[in-house]
Short mmCIF file of C-alpha atoms in Angstrom, two decimals:
data_model
loop_
_atom_site.label_atom_id
_atom_site.label_comp_id
_atom_site.label_asym_id
_atom_site.label_seq_id
_atom_site.Cartn_x
_atom_site.Cartn_y
_atom_site.Cartn_z
CA UNK A 2 41.06 19.32 116.38
CA UNK A 3 43.65 19.60 113.63
CA UNK A 4 45.93 16.98 112.09
CA UNK A 5 49.40 17.61 110.78
CA UNK A 6 52.11 15.19 109.73
CA UNK A 7 55.61 15.14 111.17
CA UNK A 8 58.04 13.25 108.94
CA UNK A 9 54.99 11.46 107.56
CA UNK A 10 53.49 10.48 110.93
CA UNK A 11 50.10 11.95 111.84
CA UNK A 12 50.00 14.18 114.94
CA UNK A 13 46.87 15.76 116.40
CA UNK A 14 46.65 19.16 117.99
CA UNK A 15 44.17 21.83 118.96
CA UNK A 16 43.15 24.53 116.53
CA UNK A 17 45.21 27.67 117.10
CA UNK A 18 48.25 25.97 118.64
CA UNK A 19 51.71 26.69 117.31
CA UNK A 20 53.55 23.83 115.67
CA UNK A 21 55.72 23.62 118.80
CA UNK A 22 52.57 23.53 120.93
CA UNK A 23 51.14 20.66 118.87
CA UNK A 24 54.40 18.69 119.10
CA UNK A 25 54.96 19.27 122.83
CA UNK A 26 51.29 18.47 123.48
CA UNK A 27 51.79 15.18 121.65
CA UNK A 28 54.73 14.34 123.94
CA UNK A 29 57.48 15.07 121.43
CA UNK A 30 60.58 16.87 122.63
CA UNK A 31 63.08 16.66 119.73
CA UNK A 32 62.31 17.39 116.08
CA UNK A 33 65.53 18.78 114.65
CA UNK A 34 68.93 17.11 114.29
CA UNK A 35 71.84 19.34 115.34
CA UNK A 36 75.57 18.59 115.60
CA UNK A 37 75.12 17.41 119.17
CA UNK A 38 71.89 15.46 118.78
CA UNK A 39 68.19 16.20 118.85
CA UNK A 40 66.76 19.62 119.55
CA UNK A 41 63.23 20.91 120.07
CA UNK A 42 61.78 24.01 121.64
CA UNK A 43 64.13 26.01 123.87
CA UNK A 44 63.22 29.71 124.12
CA UNK A 45 59.63 29.33 122.93
CA UNK A 46 59.39 32.92 121.67
CA UNK A 47 61.35 32.98 118.42
CA UNK A 48 64.78 34.00 119.70
CA UNK A 49 66.96 30.87 119.74
CA UNK A 50 66.07 29.13 116.43
CA UNK A 51 66.49 25.69 118.04
CA UNK A 52 63.00 24.56 116.98
CA UNK A 53 63.37 25.12 113.21
CA UNK A 54 61.39 22.82 110.92
CA UNK A 55 60.37 22.69 107.27
CA UNK A 56 56.67 23.38 106.76
CA UNK A 57 55.04 22.37 103.46
CA UNK A 58 58.45 22.41 101.81
CA UNK A 59 59.57 25.79 103.17
CA UNK A 60 62.71 25.50 105.29
CA UNK A 61 63.72 27.36 108.42
CA UNK A 62 60.35 27.96 110.06
CA UNK A 63 60.38 28.56 113.82
CA UNK A 64 57.92 26.01 115.20
CA UNK A 65 57.24 28.16 118.28
CA UNK A 66 56.06 31.10 116.17
CA UNK A 67 54.11 29.44 113.37
CA UNK A 68 50.50 28.58 114.00
CA UNK A 69 49.76 25.03 112.84
CA UNK A 70 47.21 24.66 110.06
CA UNK A 71 45.24 21.47 109.45
CA UNK A 72 47.14 19.38 106.91
CA UNK A 73 50.55 21.01 107.43
CA UNK A 74 53.46 18.78 106.42
CA UNK A 75 56.23 19.27 108.96
CA UNK A 76 59.65 17.80 108.26
CA UNK A 77 62.81 17.48 110.30
CA UNK A 78 65.82 19.57 109.39
CA UNK A 79 69.25 18.00 109.73
CA UNK A 80 72.43 19.94 110.21
CA UNK A 81 75.52 17.97 109.16
CA UNK B 1 49.18 65.56 112.46
CA UNK B 2 52.23 63.97 114.06
CA UNK B 3 52.73 60.28 113.27
CA UNK B 4 54.19 58.08 116.02
CA UNK B 5 55.33 54.54 115.26
CA UNK B 6 55.57 52.07 118.13
CA UNK B 7 57.76 49.04 117.94
CA UNK B 8 56.34 46.30 120.17
CA UNK B 9 52.84 45.46 121.39
CA UNK B 10 53.54 44.45 124.99
CA UNK B 11 52.74 46.56 128.08
CA UNK B 12 55.19 49.37 127.18
CA UNK B 13 54.14 49.58 123.54
CA UNK B 14 50.42 49.48 124.30
CA UNK B 15 50.76 52.18 126.94
CA UNK B 16 52.83 54.25 124.50
CA UNK B 17 50.13 53.93 121.86
CA UNK B 18 47.49 55.05 124.32
CA UNK B 19 49.69 57.98 125.42
CA UNK B 20 50.39 59.09 121.86
CA UNK B 21 46.70 58.93 120.96
CA UNK B 22 45.84 60.98 124.04
CA UNK B 23 48.31 63.65 122.91
CA UNK B 24 46.61 63.79 119.51
CA UNK B 25 48.97 61.83 117.27
CA UNK B 26 48.31 59.31 114.54
CA UNK B 27 49.67 55.95 115.75
CA UNK B 28 51.05 52.84 114.04
CA UNK B 29 51.88 49.93 116.33
CA UNK B 30 53.99 47.08 114.96
CA UNK B 31 54.55 43.69 116.58
CA UNK B 32 56.02 40.45 115.31
CA UNK B 33 53.61 38.30 117.30
CA UNK B 34 50.28 37.15 115.95
CA UNK B 35 48.40 39.02 118.71
CA UNK B 36 48.86 42.13 120.80
CA UNK B 37 50.01 41.68 124.40
CA UNK B 38 53.71 40.86 124.09
CA UNK B 39 55.14 38.12 126.27
CA UNK B 40 53.43 39.39 129.42
CA UNK B 41 49.92 39.07 127.97
CA UNK B 42 50.71 36.28 125.53
CA UNK B 43 47.43 34.55 124.79
CA UNK B 44 45.12 32.76 122.41
CA UNK B 45 41.37 33.37 122.55
CA UNK B 46 40.43 29.68 122.80
CA UNK B 47 43.54 28.08 124.30
CA UNK B 48 44.56 30.34 127.17
CA UNK B 49 43.44 29.44 130.69
CA UNK B 50 42.44 32.82 132.20
CA UNK B 51 44.00 31.82 135.56
CA UNK B 52 47.41 32.16 133.88
CA UNK B 53 46.93 35.85 133.03
CA UNK B 54 47.80 38.80 135.26
CA UNK B 55 46.15 42.23 135.19
CA UNK B 56 44.20 41.16 132.11
CA UNK B 57 41.72 44.01 132.59
CA UNK B 58 44.55 46.46 131.92
CA UNK B 59 45.28 44.74 128.64
CA UNK B 60 41.64 44.90 127.61
CA UNK B 61 41.50 48.59 128.45
CA UNK B 62 44.62 49.36 126.43
CA UNK B 63 43.46 47.30 123.48
CA UNK B 64 40.15 49.14 123.62
CA UNK B 65 41.91 52.51 123.66
CA UNK B 66 43.85 51.58 120.52
CA UNK B 67 40.73 50.50 118.68
CA UNK B 68 38.79 53.56 119.87
CA UNK B 69 41.59 55.91 118.85
CA UNK B 70 41.89 54.50 115.35
CA UNK B 71 45.48 53.28 115.73
CA UNK B 72 46.92 51.29 112.85
CA UNK B 73 47.86 47.89 114.32
CA UNK B 74 50.25 45.66 112.38
CA UNK B 75 50.68 42.21 113.93
CA UNK B 76 52.68 39.35 112.44
CA UNK B 77 55.04 42.08 111.23
CA UNK B 78 58.78 41.45 111.47
CA UNK B 79 60.74 44.71 111.31
CA UNK B 80 64.06 43.98 109.65
CA UNK B 81 65.34 47.54 109.25
CA UNK B 82 64.97 50.71 111.33
CA UNK B 83 66.57 54.02 110.37
CA UNK B 84 66.38 57.50 111.86
CA UNK B 85 67.24 60.69 109.95
CA UNK B 86 66.43 64.39 110.14
CA UNK B 87 63.25 63.67 108.17
CA UNK B 88 61.99 61.12 110.69
CA UNK B 89 62.02 57.39 111.12
CA UNK B 90 61.59 54.61 108.57
CA UNK B 91 60.72 51.08 109.65
CA UNK B 92 60.71 48.29 107.09
CA UNK B 93 58.83 45.08 107.80
CA UNK B 94 57.46 41.93 106.23
CA UNK B 95 53.96 40.88 107.24
CA UNK B 96 52.44 37.41 107.13
CA UNK B 97 52.86 33.85 108.43
CA UNK B 98 55.88 33.56 110.73
CA UNK B 99 58.93 32.73 108.59
CA UNK B 100 56.65 32.16 105.59
CA UNK B 101 57.83 32.63 102.02
CA UNK B 102 54.86 34.71 100.89
CA UNK B 103 54.99 37.69 103.20
CA UNK B 104 54.30 41.19 101.96
CA UNK B 105 56.55 44.18 102.52
CA UNK B 106 55.44 47.27 104.36
CA UNK B 107 57.28 50.50 105.20
CA UNK B 108 56.20 52.77 108.03
CA UNK B 109 57.43 56.38 107.89
CA UNK B 110 56.83 58.36 111.06
CA UNK B 111 57.89 61.54 112.82
CA UNK B 112 58.90 59.66 115.95
CA UNK B 113 59.27 56.09 117.15
CA UNK B 114 58.91 54.45 120.55
CA UNK B 115 61.15 51.39 120.86
CA UNK B 116 59.31 48.96 123.15
CA UNK B 117 60.86 45.70 122.01
CA UNK B 118 61.01 44.13 125.47
CA UNK B 119 63.29 41.38 126.64
CA UNK B 120 63.76 37.65 126.40
CA UNK B 121 64.86 35.08 128.96
CA UNK B 122 68.43 34.78 129.91
CA UNK B 123 69.26 31.13 130.62
CA UNK B 124 72.80 30.42 131.77
CA UNK B 125 74.44 27.28 130.39
CA UNK B 126 74.51 24.12 132.50
CA UNK B 127 76.20 20.84 131.52
CA UNK B 128 73.56 18.89 129.59
CA UNK B 129 71.38 21.89 128.78
CA UNK B 130 71.21 21.05 125.06
CA UNK B 131 69.25 17.86 125.81
CA UNK B 132 65.67 17.94 124.52
CA UNK B 133 63.38 18.68 127.44
CA UNK B 134 65.44 21.63 128.67
CA UNK B 135 63.73 24.94 127.89
CA UNK B 136 63.87 28.46 129.18
CA UNK B 137 61.41 29.39 131.91
CA UNK B 138 59.86 31.77 129.39
CA UNK B 139 59.26 28.90 126.95
CA UNK B 140 57.50 26.91 129.66
CA UNK B 141 55.36 29.97 130.39
CA UNK B 142 54.67 30.74 126.71
CA UNK B 143 53.65 27.17 125.90
CA UNK B 144 51.43 27.03 128.99
CA UNK B 145 49.77 30.39 128.33
CA UNK B 146 49.50 30.49 124.54
CA UNK B 147 49.15 26.80 123.70
CA UNK B 148 47.80 25.25 126.89
CA UNK B 149 50.51 22.57 127.06
CA UNK B 150 53.10 21.58 129.67
CA UNK B 151 56.75 21.17 128.68
CA UNK B 152 56.97 17.97 130.73
CA UNK B 153 55.20 15.65 133.13
CA UNK B 154 57.76 16.18 135.89
CA UNK B 155 59.40 19.59 135.63
CA UNK B 156 62.22 21.17 137.63
CA UNK B 157 62.36 24.99 137.54
CA UNK B 158 65.75 26.58 138.25
CA UNK B 159 67.30 30.02 137.97
CA UNK B 160 66.75 33.32 139.70
CA UNK B 161 64.14 36.01 140.01
CA UNK B 162 60.46 36.32 140.88
CA UNK B 163 59.46 35.19 137.37
CA UNK B 164 60.18 31.57 138.33
CA UNK B 165 57.13 31.59 140.60
CA UNK B 166 54.40 32.35 138.03
CA UNK B 167 56.14 29.90 135.68
CA UNK B 168 55.89 27.11 138.26
CA UNK B 169 52.29 28.06 138.97
CA UNK B 170 51.40 27.99 135.25
CA UNK B 171 53.08 24.61 134.85
CA UNK B 172 51.03 23.20 137.71
CA UNK B 173 47.81 24.62 136.23
CA UNK B 174 48.44 23.00 132.83
CA UNK B 175 49.04 19.65 134.49
CA UNK B 176 52.77 19.25 135.06
CA UNK B 177 54.06 17.97 138.36
CA UNK B 178 56.57 20.64 139.41
CA UNK B 179 59.23 18.77 141.36
CA UNK B 180 60.75 21.96 142.75
CA UNK B 181 61.65 25.57 142.18
CA UNK B 182 65.34 26.28 142.78
CA UNK B 183 66.18 29.94 143.37
CA UNK B 184 69.93 30.32 142.95
CA UNK B 185 70.24 33.36 145.19
CA UNK B 186 70.61 32.74 148.90
CA UNK B 187 68.34 34.05 151.60
CA UNK B 188 70.64 36.93 152.70
CA UNK B 189 70.72 38.34 149.16
CA UNK B 190 66.97 37.88 148.78
CA UNK B 191 66.32 39.59 152.09
CA UNK B 192 68.70 42.43 151.16
CA UNK B 193 66.74 43.07 147.99
CA UNK B 194 63.19 42.48 149.14
CA UNK B 195 62.98 43.49 152.82
CA UNK B 196 64.25 47.08 153.24
CA UNK B 197 61.78 49.98 152.86
CA UNK B 198 58.74 47.78 152.25
CA UNK B 199 56.53 50.82 151.52
CA UNK B 200 58.37 51.28 148.19
CA UNK B 201 57.32 47.88 146.92
CA UNK B 202 53.70 48.89 146.27
CA UNK B 203 52.24 45.42 146.40
CA UNK B 204 55.21 43.64 144.79
CA UNK B 205 56.22 41.85 147.97
CA UNK B 206 52.60 40.79 148.44
CA UNK B 207 52.56 39.38 144.92
CA UNK B 208 55.73 37.42 145.70
CA UNK B 209 54.29 36.08 148.94
CA UNK B 210 51.04 35.25 147.13
CA UNK B 211 52.92 33.09 144.63
CA UNK B 212 54.87 31.33 147.37
CA UNK B 213 51.46 30.52 148.90
CA UNK B 214 50.16 29.24 145.56
CA UNK B 215 53.22 26.99 145.24
CA UNK B 216 52.57 25.67 148.75
CA UNK B 217 48.97 24.82 147.78
CA UNK B 218 50.30 22.83 144.83
CA UNK B 219 52.92 21.28 147.20
CA UNK B 220 55.77 22.69 145.11
CA UNK B 221 58.94 23.17 147.19
CA UNK B 222 60.67 26.56 146.79
CA UNK B 223 64.38 26.27 147.69
CA UNK B 224 66.78 29.19 147.90
CA UNK B 225 70.56 29.01 147.48
CA UNK B 226 69.96 25.97 145.32
CA UNK B 227 70.26 25.31 141.58
CA UNK B 228 70.30 22.72 138.84
CA UNK B 229 74.03 22.32 138.16
CA UNK B 230 73.82 19.44 135.68
CA UNK B 231 71.17 17.91 133.42
CA UNK B 232 71.25 14.14 133.05
CA UNK B 233 70.07 11.95 130.17
CA UNK B 234 71.09 10.21 126.97
CA UNK B 235 68.78 11.43 124.24
CA UNK B 236 66.54 13.58 126.41
CA UNK B 237 66.19 14.82 129.97
CA UNK B 238 66.02 12.00 132.52
CA UNK B 239 66.99 13.95 135.62
CA UNK B 240 69.07 16.73 137.09
CA UNK B 241 71.73 17.26 139.72
CA UNK B 242 70.83 20.01 142.15
CA UNK B 243 73.32 21.50 144.61
CA UNK B 244 73.46 24.12 147.29
CA UNK B 245 75.35 27.28 146.37
CA UNK B 246 77.47 29.85 148.14
CA UNK B 247 76.74 33.56 147.94
CA UNK B 248 78.72 33.84 144.67
CA UNK B 249 76.69 31.00 143.12
CA UNK B 250 79.48 28.40 143.43
CA UNK B 251 78.13 24.88 144.05
CA UNK B 252 79.11 23.63 147.51
CA UNK B 253 80.92 20.27 147.28
CA UNK B 254 79.07 17.38 148.86
CA UNK B 255 75.62 18.93 148.55
CA UNK B 256 74.77 17.44 145.14
CA UNK B 257 71.75 15.19 144.81
CA UNK B 258 69.96 13.66 141.82
CA UNK B 259 66.33 14.37 141.03
CA UNK B 260 64.33 12.47 138.40
CA UNK B 261 62.39 14.60 135.91
CA UNK B 262 61.61 14.83 132.19
CA UNK B 263 61.75 18.61 131.79
CA UNK B 264 63.87 21.48 133.10
CA UNK B 265 62.93 25.17 132.85
CA UNK B 266 65.86 27.58 133.27
CA UNK B 267 65.65 31.34 133.76
CA UNK B 268 68.30 33.66 135.21
CA UNK B 269 66.65 36.98 134.46
CA UNK B 270 66.12 38.77 131.18
CA UNK B 271 68.10 40.27 128.31
CA UNK B 272 66.75 43.38 126.58
CA UNK B 273 66.10 43.15 122.84
CA UNK B 274 68.38 45.98 121.78
CA UNK B 275 68.78 45.39 118.07
CA UNK B 276 66.24 47.96 116.85
CA UNK B 277 67.54 50.62 119.27
CA UNK B 278 71.11 49.92 118.13
CA UNK B 279 70.13 50.12 114.48
CA UNK B 280 68.53 53.50 115.17
CA UNK B 281 71.81 54.65 116.71
CA UNK B 282 70.68 54.92 120.35
CA UNK B 283 73.33 55.16 123.06
CA UNK B 284 73.48 52.16 125.40
CA UNK B 285 74.28 52.32 129.12
CA UNK B 286 75.34 49.65 131.55
CA UNK B 287 77.98 47.07 132.26
CA UNK B 288 78.44 43.31 132.36
CA UNK B 289 75.33 43.01 134.57
CA UNK B 290 73.18 44.35 131.80
CA UNK B 291 73.14 46.90 129.00
CA UNK B 292 70.08 49.00 128.30
CA UNK B 293 68.95 51.86 126.10
CA UNK B 294 69.87 55.15 127.79
CA UNK B 295 66.84 57.45 128.27
CA UNK B 296 66.13 60.76 129.99
CA UNK B 297 63.14 61.71 132.16
CA UNK B 298 60.94 61.97 129.09
CA UNK B 299 62.05 58.50 127.80
CA UNK B 300 64.04 60.23 125.01
CA UNK B 301 67.03 58.28 123.71
CA UNK B 302 70.23 59.91 122.45
CA UNK B 303 68.70 60.10 118.94
CA UNK B 304 66.19 62.84 118.10
CA UNK B 305 62.72 61.46 117.55
CA UNK B 306 63.55 58.07 119.06
CA UNK B 307 62.06 57.14 122.45
CA UNK B 308 62.33 53.91 124.43
CA UNK B 309 60.21 52.31 127.15
CA UNK B 310 59.89 49.05 129.03
CA UNK B 311 62.44 46.27 129.46
CA UNK B 312 64.82 47.71 126.80
CA UNK B 313 65.54 50.50 129.30
CA UNK B 314 65.87 48.28 132.39
CA UNK B 315 64.28 45.13 133.79
CA UNK B 316 61.49 46.48 135.98
CA UNK B 317 58.44 44.37 135.11
CA UNK B 318 55.09 45.20 133.56
CA UNK B 319 54.19 48.07 135.91
CA UNK B 320 57.40 49.90 135.01
CA UNK B 321 56.80 49.21 131.33
CA UNK B 322 53.25 50.60 131.49
CA UNK B 323 54.40 53.81 133.22
CA UNK B 324 57.38 54.36 130.92
CA UNK B 325 55.32 53.63 127.83
CA UNK B 326 52.67 56.16 128.83
CA UNK B 327 55.34 58.86 129.19
CA UNK B 328 57.19 57.89 125.99
CA UNK B 329 54.10 57.86 123.80
CA UNK B 330 52.74 61.13 125.14
CA UNK B 331 56.02 63.03 124.69
CA UNK B 332 56.76 61.40 121.31
CA UNK B 333 53.43 62.81 120.14
CA UNK B 334 54.48 66.31 121.16
CA UNK B 335 52.98 66.37 124.66
CA UNK B 336 54.81 67.98 127.58
CA UNK B 337 56.37 65.97 130.40
CA UNK B 338 54.77 68.28 132.98
CA UNK B 339 51.29 67.81 131.53
CA UNK B 340 48.90 66.91 134.40
CA UNK B 341 47.87 63.77 132.49
CA UNK B 342 51.38 62.36 133.04
CA UNK B 343 51.40 62.81 136.82
CA UNK B 344 50.24 59.25 137.50
CA UNK B 345 52.72 57.51 135.16
CA UNK B 346 55.64 59.69 136.32
CA UNK B 347 54.94 58.83 139.97
CA UNK B 348 54.52 55.14 139.15
CA UNK B 349 57.81 55.18 137.26
CA UNK B 350 59.68 56.47 140.30
CA UNK B 351 58.41 53.53 142.38
CA UNK B 352 59.13 50.92 139.74
CA UNK B 353 62.72 52.10 139.21
CA UNK B 354 63.44 51.42 142.85
CA UNK B 355 62.04 47.93 142.25
CA UNK B 356 64.48 47.27 139.39
CA UNK B 357 67.41 48.05 141.71
CA UNK B 358 66.03 45.63 144.30
CA UNK B 359 65.65 42.87 141.73
CA UNK B 360 69.32 43.16 140.79
CA UNK B 361 70.40 43.10 144.44
CA UNK B 362 68.27 40.09 145.30
CA UNK B 363 68.51 37.99 142.14
CA UNK B 364 71.36 39.36 140.01
CA UNK B 365 73.74 36.85 138.43
CA UNK B 366 76.85 36.23 140.55
CA UNK B 367 80.21 35.40 138.93
CA UNK B 368 80.64 31.96 140.54
CA UNK B 369 78.08 30.36 138.22
CA UNK B 370 80.79 29.46 135.68
CA UNK B 371 82.19 26.93 138.16
CA UNK B 372 79.27 24.59 137.43
CA UNK B 373 80.44 24.33 133.79
CA UNK B 374 82.69 21.55 132.50
CA UNK B 375 85.39 22.40 129.97
CA UNK B 376 83.39 20.63 127.28
CA UNK B 377 80.02 22.15 128.19
CA UNK B 378 78.44 23.72 125.12
CA UNK B 379 78.01 27.45 125.64
CA UNK B 380 76.88 28.54 122.16
CA UNK B 381 73.98 26.21 121.37
CA UNK B 382 73.75 27.10 117.66
CA UNK B 383 77.35 26.32 116.79
CA UNK B 384 78.12 23.81 119.60
CA UNK B 385 81.03 25.91 120.91
CA UNK B 386 82.41 24.73 124.25
CA UNK B 387 83.53 26.70 127.25
CA UNK B 388 87.11 25.55 126.59
CA UNK B 389 87.07 26.90 123.02
CA UNK B 390 85.91 30.32 124.22
CA UNK B 391 88.35 30.44 127.15
CA UNK B 392 91.32 29.50 124.92
CA UNK B 393 90.70 32.52 122.70
CA UNK B 394 89.72 34.95 125.45
CA UNK B 395 92.78 37.14 124.89
CA UNK B 396 92.01 38.05 121.27
CA UNK B 397 89.55 40.82 120.32
CA UNK B 398 85.87 39.84 120.55
CA UNK B 399 85.36 39.81 116.79
CA UNK B 400 88.40 37.59 116.21
CA UNK B 401 87.30 35.24 119.01
CA UNK B 402 83.88 34.91 117.44
CA UNK B 403 85.28 34.24 113.98
CA UNK B 404 87.71 31.65 115.35
CA UNK B 405 85.22 29.80 117.53
CA UNK B 406 81.95 30.70 115.73
CA UNK B 407 80.44 31.52 119.14
CA UNK B 408 77.42 33.74 118.54
CA UNK B 409 77.54 33.42 114.74
CA UNK B 410 74.73 30.87 114.37
CA UNK B 411 71.08 31.53 113.59
CA UNK B 412 70.33 33.17 116.95
CA UNK B 413 73.19 35.66 116.42
CA UNK B 414 74.44 35.40 119.99
CA UNK B 415 71.10 36.28 121.55
CA UNK B 416 71.14 33.11 123.65
CA UNK B 417 74.82 32.80 124.57
CA UNK B 418 76.09 36.40 124.52
CA UNK B 419 76.05 37.03 128.23
CA UNK B 420 77.62 33.64 129.05
CA UNK B 421 80.38 34.02 126.46
CA UNK B 422 81.22 37.47 127.83
CA UNK B 423 81.46 36.08 131.36
CA UNK B 424 83.81 33.29 130.27
CA UNK B 425 85.97 35.71 128.26
CA UNK B 426 86.18 38.09 131.21
CA UNK B 427 87.12 35.45 133.78
CA UNK B 428 89.71 34.01 131.39
CA UNK B 429 91.52 37.36 131.29
CA UNK B 430 89.96 38.71 128.11
CA UNK B 431 88.29 41.99 127.30
CA UNK B 432 85.48 43.34 129.44
CA UNK B 433 81.95 43.04 128.17
CA UNK B 434 80.98 45.44 125.39
CA UNK B 435 78.05 46.13 123.18
CA UNK B 436 79.66 44.12 120.38
CA UNK B 437 77.54 41.06 121.02
CA UNK B 438 74.28 43.00 120.68
CA UNK B 439 74.81 44.39 117.18
CA UNK B 440 72.97 42.63 114.39
CA UNK B 441 72.86 43.84 110.80
CA UNK B 442 69.36 42.49 110.09
CA UNK B 443 66.91 42.92 112.95
CA UNK B 444 64.67 39.93 112.25
CA UNK B 445 65.16 36.89 110.06
CA UNK B 446 64.09 37.66 106.50
CA UNK B 447 64.51 35.37 103.53
CA UNK B 448 67.09 36.43 100.95
CA UNK B 449 64.37 36.04 98.31
CA UNK B 450 62.15 38.50 100.17
CA UNK B 451 64.93 41.08 100.27
CA UNK B 452 65.68 40.54 96.59
CA UNK B 453 62.01 41.02 95.74
CA UNK B 454 61.97 44.28 97.72
CA UNK B 455 65.01 45.56 95.82
CA UNK B 456 63.23 44.81 92.52
CA UNK B 457 60.12 46.77 93.42
CA UNK B 458 61.40 49.61 95.58
CA UNK B 459 61.27 52.83 93.58
CA UNK B 460 63.92 54.39 95.80
CA UNK B 461 66.64 51.94 94.85
#
């Protein structure tokens, strides 16, 4: 089991899962704010960039491609 | 010793590596994923349910051949530049955590390259498709296979092609209730593609029937001539409207009905990942139904030293990719096409090419799909560009249309919306589809800081 935080809230996942896998597994569907509302995973393989998050202060990380590491701080990105 | 670089670690790339090793070359295989296997054999050692994998023994054999042959394997490597010259091929990549800020640079110089970059899902727009809970069919499959999670509790699968069946099966195995699979093509088209000359199908029809049986065991209805034509919900998916369609994929009035669900998986076929082949200067063949890297019998592209195999040359599935890869790798390494060791792959390739033609006939996108769009349906997800905005500027050149609307200029660079935008432009009286939407100056996302650091350290600059 691993624990990450998403906008400060703790979320549990399984070791080896991608960040998108952890979030979807925890029942979350939207974790980015786009012009038209919330977005989450769409293509799941790194093509569409809908699932971007900040991870430990680094922006623009595709949640579907990055393996989650225990203690990761994941934060929402907002597009004005 | 000849050095062959292989771009992509899916079925085509792995078979190419094995072929090149067999012909006596030194091999470097590069893939952006964190493991070999590509999308077809996407996996994680502890998380993947083995029931979701197909022909896994072939993957293990190929992986073993690479290790036994001493191939250099670079995973987690994003190639951002590919150039071919008379001296050979140079690939430039960054290696490390996906989209991390501490990746290291690596250049691979080789005598030849096999482009085996595969394809990604093509999901046509539907009103409401930007709601959270809508994913591509490939995303549902990837999350099920790699991460062991279901995209929703009640999922509707809609689109076209045999791929929808394993996706629905995977969803059921990871615990989602699959409300239904909606195959957009109607029975006459499906029969026209699948039924004639059954001896050519070499087990493919049996595979299809096997999946339909698996869906029946999970009590998942498979409906043909039917599609999700609208996604409903406020902040996330709450349901869909499904309708019956005519042969051109136009919804038939009066057949709409609402279905409650919390997830929708859409897949209308696949789009080849052409950017590396384009950067290398390869000629592209095809029309609005699909554009692919042009290759000859030996999988040679129009550029000397550059070969291509797998879905970048046509959507034919894993068996086609394995056969083409074997040929490409062997010839790239200096082997002869008439070498007895290539007899098997060459024969397999002939069968699988017939299969690609059948797939298009049975499941190919029909032009009527645009009639399920509203004027204000978002077509370009990145930049929130509507169908109306694209249609209004259909008569100006593609580049001007894109600059005016921003369609295809967001982070995905038109990978997601390209085909749909082209269809709307064409039906609104604009230019026919062209390769313009497939060209991308940087092949993979790289941070500006990473490029700047490379410029500082590169002795050639």
